[in-house]
Amino acid sequence: MRVAIMTDEVGWHTRQLQAALRARGAQGRCVDLADCSVDTTASWHGLAIPGFGRELPDAALVRGIAGGSFEQVTKRLGVLHALRALGVPVYNDARAIERSVDKAMTSLLLHAAQVPAPATWATESSAQARRVLMRERAAGHQLVLKPLFGSQGKGLQRLGDVAPADAAAPGGAGDGTLPALDGLYGGLAYLQRFVPPLQSGDGAPGFDWRVLVIAGRAVAAMRRVSAHWVHNVAQGATCEPCTLTPALAQLAERAAAALELDYAGVDLMPLDAEAAVQVIEVNGIAAWQGLQRVTDFNIARALVDDLLDRRLAAVPVAAASADAPAAAQRRPLRRA
Ligand SMILES: Nc1ncnc2c1ncn2[C@@H]1O[C@H](COP(=O)(O)OP(=O)(O)O)[C@@H](O)[C@H]1O
Ligand SMILES: [Mg+2]
């Protein structure tokens, strides 16, 4: 059993996955999607996956996709779409990753599924974004501007009546007004209503929750606590263990289901003192090093077990060998 771990970074996460695969008698080989190519002369399936020769992996586990040009990212995602079309389980599936990487699509899908989330706007028009900001400000709200494909709390800005120290994410810039949208924001304003911290005493550290959902079930949770309002571990937040309450679990599970993710890291925040909760963001390529520190089971093993026992078990036998043209005949490679 050979699993391609799709990643642009070899490190703690990939070692965890390789160890978990080894424990199940499988082999995990790291592959950078940037190094995968199309070669219709090389094999019956037309894909060239480094380390797999003319064969296909039995499954692909997506751990990281490097940013690149529109063309490069299209090809990288295309490889994942092709693998799925060839009958190779891709975990998370490329379509689900696309839904979660695009914050506007995530917001639309959460909205359609009636999952509580802050009001959200995505517009290419600076004038329209300014009108939203004015309206929201008049109603006593602030907004958060985020890069559409952002992660790790990078590039966030708080807009409206904001103290200078709170205007930007750590290390960023911002003065509470709408910045130029070219460059970092790619010409798009993705705006979300700011959720104020529940207790806003002097220096009171705020927090959000991260809940991990695997195969539709919430399995682990933590509180991310920091003095700064951007509570990502990558921005210095501390991970604290917390109870996975029914409210947190239910909402995280509904969010993962709305995006059809095999596994998901769901960011949530408290809405009011009545324990109401809302979803801030859904991650389809979630890191779990911080969560592992406060979780008493091995997360990589839980992911690998789900991939092997649920996703791989559902693959028809001919496709499971994944190197036979018979698999392609049954599941013709189609445009995804
Ligand atoms: N609307 C919001 N209200 C309050 N805090 C927010 C809001 N959006 C984001 N944050 C804070 O910023 C963090 C990063 O935002 P998020 O949308 O998760 O982007 P990223 O993909 O960079 O993690 C969140 O975990 C939360 O702490
Ligand atoms: Mg996040």
Tab-separated table of C-alpha atoms and ligand atoms in Angstrom:
chain	number	residue	atom	x	y	z
A	1	MET	CA	0.000	0.000	0.000
A	2	ARG	CA	1.670	3.227	-1.145
A	3	VAL	CA	0.214	6.604	-0.227
A	4	ALA	CA	1.372	9.880	-1.767
A	5	ILE	CA	1.584	12.613	0.864
A	6	MET	CA	1.103	15.724	-1.249
A	7	THR	CA	3.155	18.462	0.396
A	8	ASP	CA	5.439	21.371	-0.384
A	9	GLU	CA	7.012	21.090	3.075
A	10	VAL	CA	8.603	18.080	4.735
A	11	GLY	CA	8.502	18.295	8.528
A	12	TRP	CA	6.604	17.348	11.683
A	13	HIS	CA	3.245	16.751	9.983
A	14	THR	CA	4.612	14.585	7.184
A	15	ARG	CA	6.708	12.559	9.663
A	16	GLN	CA	3.607	12.003	11.792
A	17	LEU	CA	1.666	10.803	8.757
A	18	GLN	CA	4.489	8.536	7.598
A	19	ALA	CA	4.741	6.959	11.055
A	20	ALA	CA	0.962	6.447	11.192
A	21	LEU	CA	0.990	4.850	7.738
A	22	ARG	CA	3.919	2.620	8.712
A	23	ALA	CA	1.997	1.474	11.773
A	24	ARG	CA	-0.740	0.304	9.380
A	25	GLY	CA	1.723	-1.495	7.109
A	26	ALA	CA	1.519	1.221	4.435
A	27	GLN	CA	4.186	3.472	2.993
A	28	GLY	CA	3.887	7.253	2.843
A	29	ARG	CA	5.966	9.019	0.227
A	30	CYS	CA	6.169	12.830	0.168
A	31	VAL	CA	5.396	14.341	-3.229
A	32	ASP	CA	5.391	18.031	-4.108
A	33	LEU	CA	2.446	18.694	-6.428
A	34	ALA	CA	4.682	21.254	-8.150
A	35	ASP	CA	6.874	18.321	-9.287
A	36	CYS	CA	3.972	16.297	-10.689
A	37	SER	CA	3.384	16.575	-14.401
A	38	VAL	CA	1.280	15.421	-17.294
A	39	ASP	CA	3.032	13.107	-19.777
A	40	THR	CA	0.660	11.305	-22.074
A	41	THR	CA	3.552	9.289	-23.555
A	42	ALA	CA	4.817	7.938	-20.232
A	43	SER	CA	1.934	5.848	-18.937
A	44	TRP	CA	-1.610	4.726	-19.673
A	45	HIS	CA	-3.006	7.317	-17.271
A	46	GLY	CA	-0.855	10.254	-18.405
A	47	LEU	CA	0.265	11.409	-14.968
A	48	ALA	CA	3.870	11.501	-13.789
A	49	ILE	CA	4.063	11.327	-9.996
A	50	PRO	CA	7.681	11.412	-8.745
A	51	GLY	CA	8.593	8.219	-6.896
A	52	PHE	CA	5.731	6.199	-8.406
A	53	GLY	CA	7.223	5.464	-11.832
A	54	ARG	CA	4.465	4.541	-14.279
A	55	GLU	CA	2.131	3.578	-11.465
A	56	LEU	CA	-0.335	5.504	-9.397
A	57	PRO	CA	-0.421	5.771	-5.624
A	58	ASP	CA	-3.116	3.752	-3.838
A	59	ALA	CA	-4.279	6.967	-2.190
A	60	ALA	CA	-3.208	10.606	-1.893
A	61	LEU	CA	-3.214	12.580	1.333
A	62	VAL	CA	-3.118	16.315	0.708
A	63	ARG	CA	-1.006	18.106	3.291
A	64	GLY	CA	0.052	21.239	1.393
A	65	ILE	CA	-0.212	22.925	-1.977
A	66	ALA	CA	2.292	25.699	-2.631
A	67	GLY	CA	0.997	28.991	-3.988
A	68	GLY	CA	1.946	29.763	-7.576
A	69	SER	CA	0.684	31.331	-10.765
A	70	PHE	CA	-2.908	30.684	-11.830
A	71	GLU	CA	-1.521	28.200	-14.374
A	72	GLN	CA	0.655	26.353	-11.844
A	73	VAL	CA	-2.096	26.042	-9.242
A	74	THR	CA	-4.553	24.914	-11.933
A	75	LYS	CA	-2.162	22.109	-12.906
A	76	ARG	CA	-1.526	21.114	-9.272
A	77	LEU	CA	-5.239	20.896	-8.526
A	78	GLY	CA	-5.725	19.207	-11.911
A	79	VAL	CA	-3.425	16.377	-10.800
A	80	LEU	CA	-5.638	15.847	-7.735
A	81	HIS	CA	-8.807	15.948	-9.841
A	82	ALA	CA	-7.241	13.436	-12.255
A	83	LEU	CA	-6.256	11.079	-9.436
A	84	ARG	CA	-9.837	11.063	-8.181
A	85	ALA	CA	-11.164	10.449	-11.689
A	86	LEU	CA	-8.740	7.507	-11.962
A	87	GLY	CA	-10.230	5.961	-8.850
A	88	VAL	CA	-7.500	7.002	-6.399
A	89	PRO	CA	-8.950	8.298	-3.111
A	90	VAL	CA	-7.738	11.845	-2.496
A	91	TYR	CA	-7.988	13.008	1.133
A	92	ASN	CA	-9.325	15.750	1.283
A	93	ASP	CA	-10.739	15.644	-2.213
A	94	ALA	CA	-9.600	18.432	-4.556
A	95	ARG	CA	-13.132	19.796	-4.897
A	96	ALA	CA	-13.483	20.030	-1.127
A	97	ILE	CA	-10.069	21.695	-0.832
A	98	GLU	CA	-11.112	24.256	-3.452
A	99	ARG	CA	-14.282	25.017	-1.481
A	100	SER	CA	-12.377	25.546	1.758
A	101	VAL	CA	-9.407	27.461	0.367
A	102	ASP	CA	-11.794	30.005	-1.191
A	103	LYS	CA	-13.150	31.876	1.832
A	104	ALA	CA	-16.018	33.408	-0.187
A	105	MET	CA	-17.176	29.963	-1.346
A	106	THR	CA	-16.900	28.722	2.228
A	107	SER	CA	-19.134	31.618	3.358
A	108	LEU	CA	-21.683	30.883	0.627
A	109	LEU	CA	-21.851	27.190	1.499
A	110	LEU	CA	-22.140	27.865	5.239
A	111	HIS	CA	-24.898	30.361	4.468
A	112	ALA	CA	-26.733	27.859	2.250
A	113	ALA	CA	-26.509	25.254	5.023
A	114	GLN	CA	-27.739	27.819	7.564
A	115	VAL	CA	-24.618	27.408	9.677
A	116	PRO	CA	-24.302	30.482	11.933
A	117	ALA	CA	-21.404	32.657	10.712
A	118	PRO	CA	-20.665	36.406	10.723
A	119	ALA	CA	-22.170	38.500	7.918
A	120	THR	CA	-19.813	38.375	4.923
A	121	TRP	CA	-19.234	40.308	1.699
A	122	ALA	CA	-16.853	39.632	-1.214
A	123	THR	CA	-16.566	42.302	-3.874
A	124	GLU	CA	-14.120	43.459	-6.537
A	125	SER	CA	-15.361	47.030	-6.160
A	126	SER	CA	-13.548	49.264	-3.658
A	127	ALA	CA	-16.479	51.690	-3.822
A	128	GLN	CA	-18.901	48.937	-2.837
A	129	ALA	CA	-16.566	47.750	-0.055
A	130	ARG	CA	-16.430	51.331	1.282
A	131	ARG	CA	-20.216	51.557	1.238
A	132	VAL	CA	-20.462	48.312	3.236
A	133	LEU	CA	-17.907	49.657	5.699
A	134	MET	CA	-19.842	52.911	6.123
A	135	ARG	CA	-23.124	51.108	6.667
A	136	GLU	CA	-21.642	48.654	9.141
A	137	ARG	CA	-19.846	51.438	10.999
A	138	ALA	CA	-23.108	53.372	11.340
A	139	ALA	CA	-24.622	50.223	12.862
A	140	GLY	CA	-21.763	50.018	15.392
A	141	HIS	CA	-19.828	47.181	13.736
A	142	GLN	CA	-16.250	46.742	12.657
A	143	LEU	CA	-15.175	44.553	9.725
A	144	VAL	CA	-12.319	42.147	9.113
A	145	LEU	CA	-10.663	42.250	5.678
A	146	LYS	CA	-8.988	38.964	4.735
A	147	PRO	CA	-7.009	37.693	1.736
A	148	LEU	CA	-9.396	35.309	-0.074
A	149	PHE	CA	-6.852	32.457	0.007
A	150	GLY	CA	-5.240	33.527	3.306
A	151	SER	CA	-4.066	31.228	6.082
A	152	GLN	CA	-2.257	31.342	9.437
A	153	GLY	CA	-3.763	34.717	10.256
A	154	LYS	CA	-1.657	36.525	7.650
A	155	GLY	CA	-2.798	39.758	6.042
A	156	LEU	CA	-5.893	40.343	8.212
A	157	GLN	CA	-7.000	43.920	8.891
A	158	ARG	CA	-9.722	45.281	11.126
A	159	LEU	CA	-11.667	48.144	9.558
A	160	GLY	CA	-13.811	50.804	11.178
A	161	ASP	CA	-13.376	52.471	14.559
A	162	VAL	CA	-10.330	50.468	15.626
A	163	ALA	CA	-7.494	51.229	18.044
A	164	PRO	CA	-4.217	51.442	16.062
A	165	ALA	CA	-2.731	48.413	17.884
A	166	ASP	CA	-5.723	46.314	16.752
A	167	ALA	CA	-5.950	47.488	13.162
A	168	ALA	CA	-3.748	44.828	11.588
A	169	ALA	CA	-2.709	41.224	12.141
A	170	PRO	CA	0.594	40.887	14.040
A	171	GLY	CA	3.406	42.260	11.911
A	172	GLY	CA	1.003	43.830	9.412
A	173	ALA	CA	-0.084	47.369	8.704
A	174	GLY	CA	-3.459	49.063	8.761
A	175	ASP	CA	-5.239	52.161	10.030
A	176	GLY	CA	-8.871	51.076	10.068
A	177	THR	CA	-9.627	52.320	6.551
A	178	LEU	CA	-10.007	50.160	3.450
A	179	PRO	CA	-6.507	49.650	1.953
A	180	ALA	CA	-5.711	49.363	-1.765
A	181	LEU	CA	-7.019	45.965	-2.863
A	182	ASP	CA	-4.319	45.143	-5.408
A	183	GLY	CA	-1.295	43.088	-4.327
A	184	LEU	CA	-2.000	41.137	-1.111
A	185	TYR	CA	-5.782	41.065	-1.631
A	186	GLY	CA	-5.656	40.265	-5.350
A	187	GLY	CA	-8.194	42.953	-6.181
A	188	LEU	CA	-10.887	41.421	-3.982
A	189	ALA	CA	-12.342	42.631	-0.697
A	190	TYR	CA	-13.440	39.668	1.432
A	191	LEU	CA	-15.090	41.338	4.421
A	192	GLN	CA	-16.494	39.719	7.523
A	193	ARG	CA	-18.298	41.415	10.403
A	194	PHE	CA	-15.922	41.546	13.383
A	195	VAL	CA	-16.966	39.398	16.348
A	196	PRO	CA	-15.994	41.304	19.500
A	197	PRO	CA	-14.449	39.349	22.386
A	198	LEU	CA	-16.939	38.412	25.100
A	199	GLN	CA	-15.093	39.969	28.034
A	200	SER	CA	-13.233	43.023	26.830
A	201	GLY	CA	-11.504	44.024	30.060
A	202	ASP	CA	-8.088	45.659	29.914
A	203	GLY	CA	-5.592	43.157	28.513
A	204	ALA	CA	-8.098	40.279	28.869
A	205	PRO	CA	-6.837	37.686	26.416
A	206	GLY	CA	-9.440	36.758	23.858
A	207	PHE	CA	-9.796	33.319	22.321
A	208	ASP	CA	-11.369	31.274	19.609
A	209	TRP	CA	-11.903	27.531	19.270
A	210	ARG	CA	-10.415	25.073	16.818
A	211	VAL	CA	-12.393	21.880	16.405
A	212	LEU	CA	-11.146	18.929	14.378
A	213	VAL	CA	-13.759	16.944	12.479
A	214	ILE	CA	-12.866	13.548	11.005
A	215	ALA	CA	-15.351	11.563	8.903
A	216	GLY	CA	-18.225	13.806	9.936
A	217	ARG	CA	-17.550	13.597	13.672
A	218	ALA	CA	-15.935	16.268	15.879
A	219	VAL	CA	-13.111	14.488	17.691
A	220	ALA	CA	-10.919	17.134	19.335
A	221	ALA	CA	-11.077	20.781	20.383
A	222	MET	CA	-8.855	23.447	21.838
A	223	ARG	CA	-9.041	27.086	22.797
A	224	ARG	CA	-6.524	29.367	21.110
A	225	VAL	CA	-5.752	32.213	23.474
A	226	SER	CA	-3.808	35.375	22.712
A	227	ALA	CA	-3.703	39.055	23.659
A	228	HIS	CA	-4.012	39.870	19.956
A	229	TRP	CA	-7.418	39.364	18.279
A	230	VAL	CA	-5.883	37.098	15.592
A	231	HIS	CA	-5.815	33.796	17.467
A	232	ASN	CA	-3.815	31.608	15.082
A	233	VAL	CA	-1.085	29.408	16.563
A	234	ALA	CA	1.174	30.766	13.806
A	235	GLN	CA	0.578	34.269	15.264
A	236	GLY	CA	1.627	33.219	18.749
A	237	ALA	CA	-1.645	32.025	20.305
A	238	THR	CA	-1.381	29.509	23.137
A	239	CYS	CA	-3.249	26.210	22.840
A	240	GLU	CA	-5.407	25.254	25.810
A	241	PRO	CA	-7.373	22.061	26.230
A	242	CYS	CA	-11.129	22.551	26.319
A	243	THR	CA	-14.303	20.515	26.470
A	244	LEU	CA	-15.842	19.556	23.174
A	245	THR	CA	-19.338	20.754	24.063
A	246	PRO	CA	-22.355	19.556	22.038
A	247	ALA	CA	-22.766	23.099	20.642
A	248	LEU	CA	-19.161	23.210	19.385
A	249	ALA	CA	-19.261	19.662	18.053
A	250	GLN	CA	-22.564	20.105	16.232
A	251	LEU	CA	-21.607	23.334	14.555
A	252	ALA	CA	-18.168	22.091	13.494
A	253	GLU	CA	-19.747	18.941	12.066
A	254	ARG	CA	-22.335	20.943	10.138
A	255	ALA	CA	-19.583	23.185	8.732
A	256	ALA	CA	-17.464	20.217	7.598
A	257	ALA	CA	-20.544	18.632	6.017
A	258	ALA	CA	-21.453	21.861	4.191
A	259	LEU	CA	-18.068	21.748	2.440
A	260	GLU	CA	-18.071	17.930	2.082
A	261	LEU	CA	-14.681	17.590	3.743
A	262	ASP	CA	-13.303	14.202	4.877
A	263	TYR	CA	-11.598	16.035	7.700
A	264	ALA	CA	-11.664	19.698	8.664
A	265	GLY	CA	-10.203	22.168	11.111
A	266	VAL	CA	-13.074	24.484	12.013
A	267	ASP	CA	-12.482	27.897	13.641
A	268	LEU	CA	-15.325	29.042	15.879
A	269	MET	CA	-16.041	31.995	18.161
A	270	PRO	CA	-18.517	32.669	20.945
A	271	LEU	CA	-21.432	34.801	19.806
A	272	ASP	CA	-22.896	35.777	23.157
A	273	ALA	CA	-22.947	34.884	26.821
A	274	GLU	CA	-25.790	32.408	26.127
A	275	ALA	CA	-23.169	29.998	24.757
A	276	ALA	CA	-24.199	30.594	21.156
A	277	VAL	CA	-21.371	29.827	18.740
A	278	GLN	CA	-20.570	30.743	15.156
A	279	VAL	CA	-18.165	29.526	12.518
A	280	ILE	CA	-15.372	31.877	11.434
A	281	GLU	CA	-13.525	29.698	8.961
A	282	VAL	CA	-13.189	26.092	7.717
A	283	ASN	CA	-9.793	24.592	6.834
A	284	GLY	CA	-9.435	21.688	4.418
A	285	ILE	CA	-5.665	21.472	4.842
A	286	ALA	CA	-5.567	22.001	8.587
A	287	ALA	CA	-2.347	21.832	10.616
A	288	TRP	CA	-2.658	19.941	13.932
A	289	GLN	CA	0.663	20.335	15.739
A	290	GLY	CA	-0.837	22.747	18.315
A	291	LEU	CA	-3.984	20.658	18.732
A	292	GLN	CA	-1.898	17.493	19.199
A	293	ARG	CA	-0.248	19.048	22.270
A	294	VAL	CA	-3.611	19.144	24.076
A	295	THR	CA	-5.166	15.972	22.604
A	296	ASP	CA	-4.781	12.516	24.132
A	297	PHE	CA	-4.966	10.439	20.948
A	298	ASN	CA	-2.671	10.503	17.939
A	299	ILE	CA	-4.311	12.740	15.329
A	300	ALA	CA	-2.210	11.523	12.384
A	301	ARG	CA	-3.254	7.969	13.223
A	302	ALA	CA	-6.934	8.970	13.314
A	303	LEU	CA	-6.591	10.601	9.878
A	304	VAL	CA	-4.747	7.616	8.400
A	305	ASP	CA	-7.266	5.170	9.914
A	306	ASP	CA	-10.119	7.125	8.333
A	307	LEU	CA	-8.369	7.233	4.948
A	308	LEU	CA	-7.578	3.499	4.959
A	309	ASP	CA	-10.681	2.120	6.669
A	310	ARG	CA	-13.380	4.334	5.172
A	311	ARG	CA	-12.172	6.005	1.966
A	312	LEU	CA	-9.878	3.268	0.656
A	313	ALA	CA	-12.275	0.511	1.680
A	314	ALA	CA	-14.913	2.097	-0.572
A	315	VAL	CA	-12.710	1.791	-3.688
A	316	PRO	CA	-13.728	-1.009	-6.103
A	317	VAL	CA	-11.129	-3.793	-6.274
A	318	ALA	CA	-9.933	-3.162	-9.861
A	319	ALA	CA	-9.379	0.517	-9.148
A	320	ALA	CA	-7.628	-0.236	-5.877
A	321	SER	CA	-4.588	-1.557	-7.731
A	322	ALA	CA	-4.677	1.777	-9.553
A	323	ASP	CA	-2.143	0.754	-12.175
A	324	ALA	CA	-4.448	-1.220	-14.413
A	325	PRO	CA	-6.050	0.279	-17.506
A	326	ALA	CA	-9.193	-1.595	-16.371
A	327	ALA	CA	-9.577	0.989	-13.647
A	328	ALA	CA	-9.548	3.747	-16.234
A	329	GLN	CA	-12.080	1.960	-18.394
A	330	ARG	CA	-14.472	1.775	-15.506
A	331	ARG	CA	-13.839	5.339	-14.453
A	332	PRO	CA	-12.835	7.277	-17.557
A	333	LEU	CA	-10.654	10.283	-16.945
A	334	ARG	CA	-12.975	13.206	-17.406
A	335	ARG	CA	-12.640	16.919	-17.068
A	336	ALA	CA	-13.167	17.700	-13.426
B	1	LIG	N1	-14.925	38.067	11.902
B	1	LIG	C1	-14.018	37.924	12.863
B	1	LIG	N2	-14.221	38.410	14.125
B	1	LIG	C2	-13.316	38.277	15.091
B	1	LIG	N3	-12.126	37.658	14.918
B	1	LIG	C3	-11.862	37.130	13.715
B	1	LIG	C4	-12.781	37.252	12.617
B	1	LIG	N4	-12.238	36.657	11.556
B	1	LIG	C5	-11.052	36.201	11.939
B	1	LIG	N5	-10.804	36.466	13.237
B	1	LIG	C6	-9.601	36.060	13.986
B	1	LIG	O1	-8.536	35.907	13.086
B	1	LIG	C7	-8.142	34.522	13.004
B	1	LIG	C8	-7.763	34.179	11.581
B	1	LIG	O2	-8.885	34.315	10.733
B	1	LIG	P1	-9.298	33.167	9.728
B	1	LIG	O3	-10.526	33.629	9.020
B	1	LIG	O4	-9.375	31.893	10.450
B	1	LIG	O5	-8.126	33.186	8.662
B	1	LIG	P2	-6.842	32.244	8.471
B	1	LIG	O6	-7.168	31.437	7.264
B	1	LIG	O7	-5.713	33.176	8.239
B	1	LIG	O8	-6.710	31.400	9.710
B	1	LIG	C9	-9.319	33.759	13.550
B	1	LIG	O9	-8.909	32.500	14.079
B	1	LIG	C10	-9.842	34.694	14.622
B	1	LIG	O10	-9.055	34.610	15.802
B	2	MG	MG	-8.188	30.131	10.556
